[in-house]
Short mmCIF file of N, CA, C and O and ligand atoms in Angstrom, two decimals:
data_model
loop_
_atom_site.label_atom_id
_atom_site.label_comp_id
_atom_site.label_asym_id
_atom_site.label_seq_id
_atom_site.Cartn_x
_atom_site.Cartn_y
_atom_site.Cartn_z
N UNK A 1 33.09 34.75 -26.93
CA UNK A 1 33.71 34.80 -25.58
C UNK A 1 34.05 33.37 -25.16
O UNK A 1 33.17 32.51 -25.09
N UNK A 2 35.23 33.14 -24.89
CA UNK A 2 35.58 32.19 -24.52
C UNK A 2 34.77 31.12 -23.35
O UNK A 2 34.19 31.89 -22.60
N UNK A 3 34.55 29.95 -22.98
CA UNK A 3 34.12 29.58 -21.78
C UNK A 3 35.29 28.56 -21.05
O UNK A 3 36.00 27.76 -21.66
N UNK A 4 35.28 28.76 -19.88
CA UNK A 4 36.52 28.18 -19.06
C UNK A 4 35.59 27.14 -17.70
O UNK A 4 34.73 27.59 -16.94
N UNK A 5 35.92 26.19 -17.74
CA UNK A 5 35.66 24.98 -16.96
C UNK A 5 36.41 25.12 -15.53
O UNK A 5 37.63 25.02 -15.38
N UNK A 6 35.38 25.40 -14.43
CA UNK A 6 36.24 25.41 -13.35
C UNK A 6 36.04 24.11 -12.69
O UNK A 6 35.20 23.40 -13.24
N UNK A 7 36.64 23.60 -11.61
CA UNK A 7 36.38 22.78 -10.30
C UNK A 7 36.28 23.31 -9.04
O UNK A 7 37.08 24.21 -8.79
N UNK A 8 35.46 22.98 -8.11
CA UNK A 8 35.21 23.63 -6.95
C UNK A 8 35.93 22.29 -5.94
O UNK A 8 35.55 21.12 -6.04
N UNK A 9 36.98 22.75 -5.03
CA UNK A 9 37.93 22.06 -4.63
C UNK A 9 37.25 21.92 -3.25
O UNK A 9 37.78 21.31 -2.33
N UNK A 10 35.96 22.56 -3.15
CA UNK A 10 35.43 22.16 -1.85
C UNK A 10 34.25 21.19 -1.88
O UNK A 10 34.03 20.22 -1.15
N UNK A 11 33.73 21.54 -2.63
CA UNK A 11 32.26 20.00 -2.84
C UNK A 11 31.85 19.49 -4.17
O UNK A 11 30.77 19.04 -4.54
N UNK A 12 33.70 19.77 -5.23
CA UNK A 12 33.91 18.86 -5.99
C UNK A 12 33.30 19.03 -7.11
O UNK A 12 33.36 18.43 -8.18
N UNK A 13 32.58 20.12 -6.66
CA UNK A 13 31.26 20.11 -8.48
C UNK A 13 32.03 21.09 -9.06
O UNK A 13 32.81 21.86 -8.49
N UNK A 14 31.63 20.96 -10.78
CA UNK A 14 32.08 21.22 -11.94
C UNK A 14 31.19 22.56 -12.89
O UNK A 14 29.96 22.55 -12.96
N UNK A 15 31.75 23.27 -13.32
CA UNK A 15 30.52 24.61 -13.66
C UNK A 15 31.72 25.20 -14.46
O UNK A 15 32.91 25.07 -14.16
N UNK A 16 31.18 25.89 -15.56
CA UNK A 16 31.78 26.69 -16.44
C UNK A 16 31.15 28.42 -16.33
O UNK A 16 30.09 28.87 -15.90
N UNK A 17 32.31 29.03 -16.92
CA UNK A 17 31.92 30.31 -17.10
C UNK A 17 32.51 30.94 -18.22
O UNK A 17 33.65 30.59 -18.51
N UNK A 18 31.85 31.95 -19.03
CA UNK A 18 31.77 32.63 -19.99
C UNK A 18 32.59 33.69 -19.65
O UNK A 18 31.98 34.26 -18.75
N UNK A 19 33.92 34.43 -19.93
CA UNK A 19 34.19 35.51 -19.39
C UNK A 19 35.25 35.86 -20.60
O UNK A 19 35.72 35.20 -21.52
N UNK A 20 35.43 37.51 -20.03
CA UNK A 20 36.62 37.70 -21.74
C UNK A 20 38.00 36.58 -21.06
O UNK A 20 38.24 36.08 -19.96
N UNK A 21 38.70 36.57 -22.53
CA UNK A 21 40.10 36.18 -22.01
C UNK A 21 41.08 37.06 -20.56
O UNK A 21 41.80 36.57 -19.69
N UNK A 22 40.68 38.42 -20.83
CA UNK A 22 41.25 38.98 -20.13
C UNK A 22 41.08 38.95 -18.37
O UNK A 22 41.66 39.46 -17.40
N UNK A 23 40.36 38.38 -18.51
CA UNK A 23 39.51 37.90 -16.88
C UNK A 23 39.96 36.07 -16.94
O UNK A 23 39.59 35.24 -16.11
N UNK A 24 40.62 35.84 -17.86
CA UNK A 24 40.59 34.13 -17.46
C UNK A 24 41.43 33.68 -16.19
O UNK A 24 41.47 32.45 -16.08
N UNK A 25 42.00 34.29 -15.37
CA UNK A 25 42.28 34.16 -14.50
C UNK A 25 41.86 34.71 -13.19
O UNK A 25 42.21 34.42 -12.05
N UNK A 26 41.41 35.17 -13.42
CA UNK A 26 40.50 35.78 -12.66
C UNK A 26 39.80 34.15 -11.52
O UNK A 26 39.46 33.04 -11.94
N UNK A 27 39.82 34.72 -10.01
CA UNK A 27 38.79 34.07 -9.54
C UNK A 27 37.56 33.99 -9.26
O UNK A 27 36.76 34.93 -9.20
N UNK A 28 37.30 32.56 -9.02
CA UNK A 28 35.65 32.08 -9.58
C UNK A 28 35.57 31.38 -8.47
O UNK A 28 36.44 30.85 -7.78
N UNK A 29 33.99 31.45 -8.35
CA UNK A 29 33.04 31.28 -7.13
C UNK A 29 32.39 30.15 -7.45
O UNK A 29 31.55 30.23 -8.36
N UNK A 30 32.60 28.93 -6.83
CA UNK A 30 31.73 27.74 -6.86
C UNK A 30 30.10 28.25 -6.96
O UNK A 30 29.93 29.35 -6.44
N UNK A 31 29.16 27.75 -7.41
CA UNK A 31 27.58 28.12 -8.00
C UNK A 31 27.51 27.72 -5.68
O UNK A 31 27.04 28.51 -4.85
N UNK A 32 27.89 26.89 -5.50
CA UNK A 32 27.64 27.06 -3.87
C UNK A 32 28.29 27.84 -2.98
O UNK A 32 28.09 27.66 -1.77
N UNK A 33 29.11 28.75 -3.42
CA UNK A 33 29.64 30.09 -3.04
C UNK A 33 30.92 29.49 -2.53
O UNK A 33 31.11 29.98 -1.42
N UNK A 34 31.79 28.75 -2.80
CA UNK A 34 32.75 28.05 -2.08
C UNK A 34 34.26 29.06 -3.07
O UNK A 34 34.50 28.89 -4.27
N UNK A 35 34.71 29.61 -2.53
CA UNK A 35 35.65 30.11 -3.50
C UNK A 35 36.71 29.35 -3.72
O UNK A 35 37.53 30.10 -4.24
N UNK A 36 37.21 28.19 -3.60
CA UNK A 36 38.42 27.34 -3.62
C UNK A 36 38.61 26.85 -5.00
O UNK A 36 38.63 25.62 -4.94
N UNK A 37 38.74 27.19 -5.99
CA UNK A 37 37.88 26.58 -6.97
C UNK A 37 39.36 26.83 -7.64
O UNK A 37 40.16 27.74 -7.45
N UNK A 38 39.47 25.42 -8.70
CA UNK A 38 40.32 25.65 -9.90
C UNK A 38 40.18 25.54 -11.24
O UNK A 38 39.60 24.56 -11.72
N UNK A 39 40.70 26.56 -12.05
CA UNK A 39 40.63 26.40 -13.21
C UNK A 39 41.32 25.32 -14.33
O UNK A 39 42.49 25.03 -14.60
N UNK A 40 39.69 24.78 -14.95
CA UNK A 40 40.37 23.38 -15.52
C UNK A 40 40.76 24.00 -16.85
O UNK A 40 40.37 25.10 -17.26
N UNK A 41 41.80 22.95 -17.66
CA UNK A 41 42.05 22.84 -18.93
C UNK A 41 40.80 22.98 -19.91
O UNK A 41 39.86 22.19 -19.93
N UNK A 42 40.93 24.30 -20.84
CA UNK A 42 39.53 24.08 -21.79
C UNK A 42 39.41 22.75 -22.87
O UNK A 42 40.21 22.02 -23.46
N UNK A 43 38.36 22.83 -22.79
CA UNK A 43 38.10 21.50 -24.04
C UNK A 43 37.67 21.74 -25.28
O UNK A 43 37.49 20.88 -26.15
N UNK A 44 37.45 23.25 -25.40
CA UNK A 44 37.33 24.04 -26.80
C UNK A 44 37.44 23.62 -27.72
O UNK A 44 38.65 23.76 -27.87
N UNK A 45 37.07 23.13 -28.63
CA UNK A 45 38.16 22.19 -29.94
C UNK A 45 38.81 23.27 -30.98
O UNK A 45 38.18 24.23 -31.43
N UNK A 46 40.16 22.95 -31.30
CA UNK A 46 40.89 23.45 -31.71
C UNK A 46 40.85 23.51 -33.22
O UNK A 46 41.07 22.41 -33.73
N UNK A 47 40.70 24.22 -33.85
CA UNK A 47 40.66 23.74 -35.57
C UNK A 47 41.98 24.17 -36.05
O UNK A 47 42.78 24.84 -35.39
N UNK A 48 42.12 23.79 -37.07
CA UNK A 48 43.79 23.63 -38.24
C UNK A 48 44.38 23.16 -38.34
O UNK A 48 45.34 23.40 -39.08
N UNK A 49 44.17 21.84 -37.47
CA UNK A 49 45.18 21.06 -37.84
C UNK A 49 44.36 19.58 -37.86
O UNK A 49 44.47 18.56 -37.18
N UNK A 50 43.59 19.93 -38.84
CA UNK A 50 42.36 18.96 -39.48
C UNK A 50 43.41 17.61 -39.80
O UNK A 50 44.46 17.93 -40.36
N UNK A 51 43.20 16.07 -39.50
CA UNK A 51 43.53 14.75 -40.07
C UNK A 51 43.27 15.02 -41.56
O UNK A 51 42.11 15.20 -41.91
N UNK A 52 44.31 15.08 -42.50
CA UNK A 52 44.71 15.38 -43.71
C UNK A 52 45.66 13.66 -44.20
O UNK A 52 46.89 13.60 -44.25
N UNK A 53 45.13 12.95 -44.37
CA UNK A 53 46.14 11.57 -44.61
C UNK A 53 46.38 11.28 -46.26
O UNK A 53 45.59 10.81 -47.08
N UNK A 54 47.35 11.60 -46.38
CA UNK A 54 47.88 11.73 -47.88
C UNK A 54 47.27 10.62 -48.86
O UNK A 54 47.32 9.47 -48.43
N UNK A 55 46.91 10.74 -49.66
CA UNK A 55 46.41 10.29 -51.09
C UNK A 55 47.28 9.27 -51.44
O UNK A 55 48.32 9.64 -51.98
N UNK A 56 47.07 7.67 -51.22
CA UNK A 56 47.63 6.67 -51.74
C UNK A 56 48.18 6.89 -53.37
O UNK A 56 47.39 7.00 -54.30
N UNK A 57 49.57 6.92 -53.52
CA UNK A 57 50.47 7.20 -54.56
C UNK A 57 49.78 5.98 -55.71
O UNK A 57 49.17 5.10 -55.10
N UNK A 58 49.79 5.89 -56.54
CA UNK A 58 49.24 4.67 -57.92
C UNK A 58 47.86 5.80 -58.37
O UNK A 58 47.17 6.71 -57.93
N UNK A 59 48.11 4.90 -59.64
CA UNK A 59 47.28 5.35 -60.82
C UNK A 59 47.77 5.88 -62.01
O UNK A 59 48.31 6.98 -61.87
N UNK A 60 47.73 5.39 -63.21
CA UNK A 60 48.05 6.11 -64.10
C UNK A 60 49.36 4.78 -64.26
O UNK A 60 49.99 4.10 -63.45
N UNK A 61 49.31 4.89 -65.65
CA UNK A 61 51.12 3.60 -65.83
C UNK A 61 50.17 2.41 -65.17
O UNK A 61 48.97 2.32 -64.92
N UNK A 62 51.25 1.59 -65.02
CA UNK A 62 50.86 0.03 -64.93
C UNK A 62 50.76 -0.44 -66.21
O UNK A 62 50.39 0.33 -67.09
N UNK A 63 51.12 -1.94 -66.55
CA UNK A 63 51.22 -2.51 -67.51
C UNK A 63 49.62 -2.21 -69.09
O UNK A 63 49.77 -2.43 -70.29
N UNK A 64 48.29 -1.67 -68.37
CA UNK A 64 47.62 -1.68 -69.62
C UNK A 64 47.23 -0.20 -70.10
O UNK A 64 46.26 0.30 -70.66
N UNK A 65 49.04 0.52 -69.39
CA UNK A 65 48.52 1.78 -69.45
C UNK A 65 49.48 2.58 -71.20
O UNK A 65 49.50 3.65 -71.80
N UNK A 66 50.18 1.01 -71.33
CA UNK A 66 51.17 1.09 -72.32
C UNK A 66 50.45 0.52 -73.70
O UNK A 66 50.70 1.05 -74.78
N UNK A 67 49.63 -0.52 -73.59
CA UNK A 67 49.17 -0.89 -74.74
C UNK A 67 49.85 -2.57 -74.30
O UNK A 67 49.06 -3.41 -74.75
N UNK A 68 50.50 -2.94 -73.91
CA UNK A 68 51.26 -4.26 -73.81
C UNK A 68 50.06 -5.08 -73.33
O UNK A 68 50.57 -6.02 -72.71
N UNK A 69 48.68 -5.22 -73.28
CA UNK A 69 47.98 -5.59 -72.80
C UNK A 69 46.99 -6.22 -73.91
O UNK A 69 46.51 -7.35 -73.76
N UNK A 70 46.80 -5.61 -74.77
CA UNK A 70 46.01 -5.70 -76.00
C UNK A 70 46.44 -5.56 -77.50
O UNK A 70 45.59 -5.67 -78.39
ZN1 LIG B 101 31.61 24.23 -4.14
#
């Protein structure tokens, strides 16, 4: 189940809640009962598109890969 990060736009404090997707819009009640509250951007971390940095090209060939060396 997803969790969604709200803000309470009345005394500023920060609180998350657990709810299906289908309720993510849904409104939410400051933990001090303040209903003004907005829903922040999740911080979920995203996977698939993992830092993959390509394999420095060399190896193999170069001059003692011919024999011209010895
Ligand atoms: Zn509040």
């Amino acid at each position: 189940m997803p969790r969604y990060d709200f803000r309470c736009r009345s005394c500023g404090a920060t609180f998350e809640l657990n709810r299906p997707m289908a309720r993510a819009n849904d409104p939410a009640t400051c933990p001090e009962g303040h209903p003004d509250t907005v829903k922040l951007l999740s911080t979920v971390a995203v996977t698939g598109a993992a830092a993959s940095a390509p394999a420095p090209a060399g190896g193999g060939g170069g001059c003692c890969g011919g024999g011209c060396c010895g």
